[in-house]
Amino acid sequence: MATARRGHVVARPKKDTELCAERRILDAFWHVLESTPLRCVSVRTVAQTAEVNRGTFYYHFKSVDALVDRAIESELLERHSIVHEVLLMTTGEIDRMPLDSMQRHIERPVLLVRQGGGEHVMNVVFDIFRNIWRAVLCPNGEALSPQVEMLIRYNVHGILGLYSSLAQSEDGFPSEEALEFQRWNARRTLGDMCALQGMEQGVVLDRLLAALSMEGPVAGGRELKSERATQRG
C-alpha cells in the first residue's frame, strides 16, 4: 500500500518497523538541534542522521514543522511528563515534582527555545493546556471563556520563560525555589480557572483526576496543525 505526500507516492513501511523509524527520526531531530538553529534544520539532515530515506520521513511527517510539533508533544504529553506532573500538583495528588523528573522533561523544550523555536514551543504548549482545560471545564462542549484562555496563555508564556531563563543561569535548573513556585502557581491557577469559567472547584477536581487516570497520553492532547507549516527540505 502506498501513501501520497505532497505529490510523491510514499511506500508504506512494514508495521514492525514503523514505530522504530518514527522514534529514530524524533531522536535524530533532537540530536541535530543540539548544534543547529531550528531555522536550519532540514528534512535531509534529519533523515540522514536517523538513517532513513526521505520517503520514510514523509510517511511519518509532512514537514519539519510537523516533526517539531510531534517532538514537543512526545516530551510533554506522555505519562509522568512535566505536563502530567503539573496537573497532578494542581489536583493536590502530589505536593511536588522530583527534581530529576522536571530536569529530564524540560531539557529538550528549553533546547528548542534556545535554538530559535520559542514561539513554536509556546504555541504547542498553549494548545495542549487549552485542550486539556477545555475537556475538564466544558463538559457540554461549550467554549472556554476568553478570560480562561488568556490565563492559560499568561501561565504558559510565564512558566516557559522562567524555565528557559533559569536553565541558562549560573544557579542551574531546576531549583527548589522553582519547584515551590510551580506548586503554588498550580493551586492558585485551579481556583482562578474555576472562578472564571463559573465551575465548582470540587467538580473540576473530579473531572481533572478522571482525565489524568486514563490510559495513554495526557487527555486533551493537541491535534497537529501541520497544514500551517511550510515544508523545509
XYZ file of C-alpha atoms in Angstrom:
233
model
C 0.000 0.000 0.000
C 1.275 3.497 -0.782
C 0.523 6.892 0.708
C 0.612 10.139 -1.268
C 2.579 13.010 0.278
C 2.987 16.366 -1.466
C 2.915 14.881 -4.953
C 5.058 11.875 -4.077
C 3.989 8.272 -3.641
C 5.439 7.059 -0.358
C 5.671 3.323 0.195
C 4.130 2.188 3.461
C 6.828 0.727 5.755
C 6.349 -2.664 7.339
C 4.343 -2.441 10.553
C 7.114 -3.807 12.735
C 9.457 -1.019 11.602
C 7.079 1.974 11.670
C 7.407 2.876 15.359
C 11.141 2.254 15.309
C 11.590 4.586 12.328
C 9.437 7.316 13.863
C 11.393 7.109 17.119
C 14.702 7.308 15.233
C 13.505 10.390 13.355
C 12.424 12.089 16.590
C 15.704 11.272 18.318
C 17.628 12.445 15.259
C 15.800 15.769 15.313
C 16.840 16.431 18.917
C 20.420 15.383 18.110
C 20.603 17.739 15.119
C 19.064 20.568 17.144
C 21.900 20.423 19.679
C 24.231 22.028 17.147
C 21.836 23.575 14.608
C 19.409 26.518 14.858
C 15.845 25.438 14.174
C 15.621 27.540 11.003
C 18.490 25.482 9.532
C 17.111 22.039 10.374
C 16.137 20.268 7.154
C 14.395 17.053 6.175
C 17.619 15.921 4.504
C 19.746 16.395 7.639
C 17.262 14.725 9.969
C 16.720 11.785 7.598
C 20.456 11.239 7.192
C 21.007 11.358 10.957
C 18.151 8.910 11.524
C 19.486 6.683 8.733
C 16.166 6.674 6.870
C 15.305 7.884 3.393
C 13.193 10.946 2.643
C 10.224 8.765 1.722
C 10.212 7.257 5.218
C 10.432 10.733 6.719
C 7.422 11.942 4.703
C 5.464 8.817 5.587
C 5.622 9.877 9.251
C 5.771 13.706 8.995
C 4.511 16.168 6.395
C 7.270 18.691 7.104
C 9.917 19.764 9.585
C 7.283 21.827 11.389
C 5.057 18.779 11.789
C 8.072 16.920 13.174
C 8.704 19.736 15.658
C 5.078 19.565 16.815
C 5.324 15.825 17.387
C 8.715 16.124 19.084
C 7.360 18.634 21.604
C 4.276 16.523 22.222
C 6.353 13.399 22.781
C 8.184 15.219 25.569
C 5.151 16.820 27.196
C 2.130 14.550 26.787
C 3.261 11.140 27.990
C 2.621 9.817 31.490
C 4.951 11.277 34.111
C 5.819 14.130 31.754
C 6.050 17.620 33.190
C 2.505 18.419 31.971
C 1.144 15.326 33.716
C 3.029 16.156 36.919
C 1.951 19.818 36.896
C -1.687 18.782 36.536
C -1.299 16.286 39.387
C 0.086 19.110 41.535
C -2.951 21.167 40.568
C -5.225 18.459 41.982
C -3.155 18.060 45.136
C -2.411 14.395 44.344
C 1.290 15.156 44.577
C 2.882 18.010 46.508
C 5.901 18.466 44.278
C 7.746 17.067 41.288
C 11.069 15.275 41.782
C 13.967 17.452 40.659
C 15.302 14.812 38.276
C 11.871 14.362 36.681
C 11.495 18.077 35.974
C 15.050 18.264 34.640
C 14.513 15.364 32.254
C 11.249 16.643 30.799
C 12.162 20.314 30.423
C 15.636 19.958 28.880
C 14.513 19.381 25.312
C 11.781 22.061 25.157
C 14.284 24.538 26.632
C 16.831 23.478 23.989
C 14.253 24.187 21.298
C 13.616 27.651 22.767
C 17.359 28.389 22.802
C 17.707 27.309 19.159
C 15.066 29.749 17.950
C 11.886 27.713 18.407
C 10.411 29.688 21.296
C 7.233 30.730 19.510
C 6.696 27.185 18.255
C 7.044 25.749 21.762
C 4.705 28.378 23.207
C 2.014 27.648 20.614
C 2.167 23.877 21.053
C 2.173 24.027 24.864
C -0.668 26.560 24.839
C -2.754 24.266 22.612
C -2.008 21.302 24.898
C -3.160 23.076 28.041
C -6.127 24.751 26.332
C -7.413 21.394 25.081
C -6.951 19.761 28.480
C -8.749 22.554 30.321
C -11.487 22.689 27.686
C -12.147 18.976 28.229
C -12.262 19.494 32.002
C -14.080 22.833 32.263
C -16.551 22.435 29.377
C -18.389 19.113 29.895
C -21.163 20.048 27.468
C -18.920 21.216 24.667
C -19.170 24.917 25.436
C -16.256 27.241 24.768
C -13.690 28.349 27.307
C -14.247 31.920 28.427
C -11.865 34.476 26.876
C -10.510 35.171 30.369
C -9.610 31.491 30.869
C -7.828 31.380 27.506
C -5.869 34.498 28.430
C -4.968 32.990 31.816
C -3.708 29.802 30.128
C -1.584 31.800 27.691
C -0.257 34.005 30.501
C 0.791 30.956 32.522
C 2.347 29.130 29.575
C 4.435 32.112 28.495
C 5.419 32.984 32.054
C 6.423 29.477 33.142
C 8.310 28.627 29.939
C 10.075 31.976 30.064
C 11.049 31.348 33.690
C 12.298 27.827 32.968
C 14.334 28.980 29.961
C 15.902 31.790 31.967
C 16.756 29.535 34.915
C 18.197 26.871 32.621
C 20.757 29.366 31.356
C 21.582 30.893 34.743
C 24.607 30.122 36.903
C 22.367 28.552 39.541
C 21.112 25.987 37.043
C 17.693 24.417 36.765
C 15.586 23.135 38.296
C 15.846 24.580 41.773
C 13.913 24.062 44.994
C 12.574 27.614 44.680
C 11.297 26.969 41.144
C 9.520 23.796 42.275
C 7.911 25.572 45.215
C 6.744 28.360 42.925
C 5.317 25.812 40.482
C 3.353 24.136 43.281
C 1.939 27.462 44.490
C 1.079 28.598 40.971
C -0.664 25.310 40.109
C -3.009 25.589 43.107
C -3.725 29.270 42.500
C -4.433 28.674 38.822
C -7.024 25.992 39.591
C -9.067 28.406 41.704
C -8.817 31.127 39.075
C -9.871 28.757 36.266
C -12.950 27.603 38.177
C -13.984 31.143 39.084
C -13.553 32.491 35.559
C -15.440 29.580 33.961
C -18.166 29.506 36.636
C -17.470 25.925 37.731
C -17.388 24.431 41.225
C -13.844 23.532 42.206
C -14.796 20.104 43.561
C -16.445 19.140 40.274
C -13.430 20.346 38.284
C -11.035 18.407 40.516
C -13.015 15.201 39.987
C -13.036 15.685 36.210
C -9.330 16.506 36.106
C -8.436 13.433 38.173
C -10.571 11.261 35.911
C -8.787 12.625 32.826
C -5.376 12.024 34.372
C -6.253 8.452 35.312
C -6.989 7.477 31.696
C -4.535 5.201 29.938
C -2.204 6.596 27.325
C -1.021 10.179 26.778
C -2.446 13.013 28.842
C -6.072 13.550 27.846
C -6.803 16.530 25.644
C -3.585 16.391 23.643
C -3.124 18.779 20.761
C -4.109 17.798 17.245
C -1.174 18.586 14.998
C -1.784 21.529 12.712
C 0.920 20.901 10.189
C -1.203 22.400 7.418
C 0.012 25.807 8.578
C 3.615 24.656 8.253
C 5.744 25.132 5.197
C 7.943 22.320 4.020
C 11.681 22.725 4.559
C 13.764 20.179 2.670
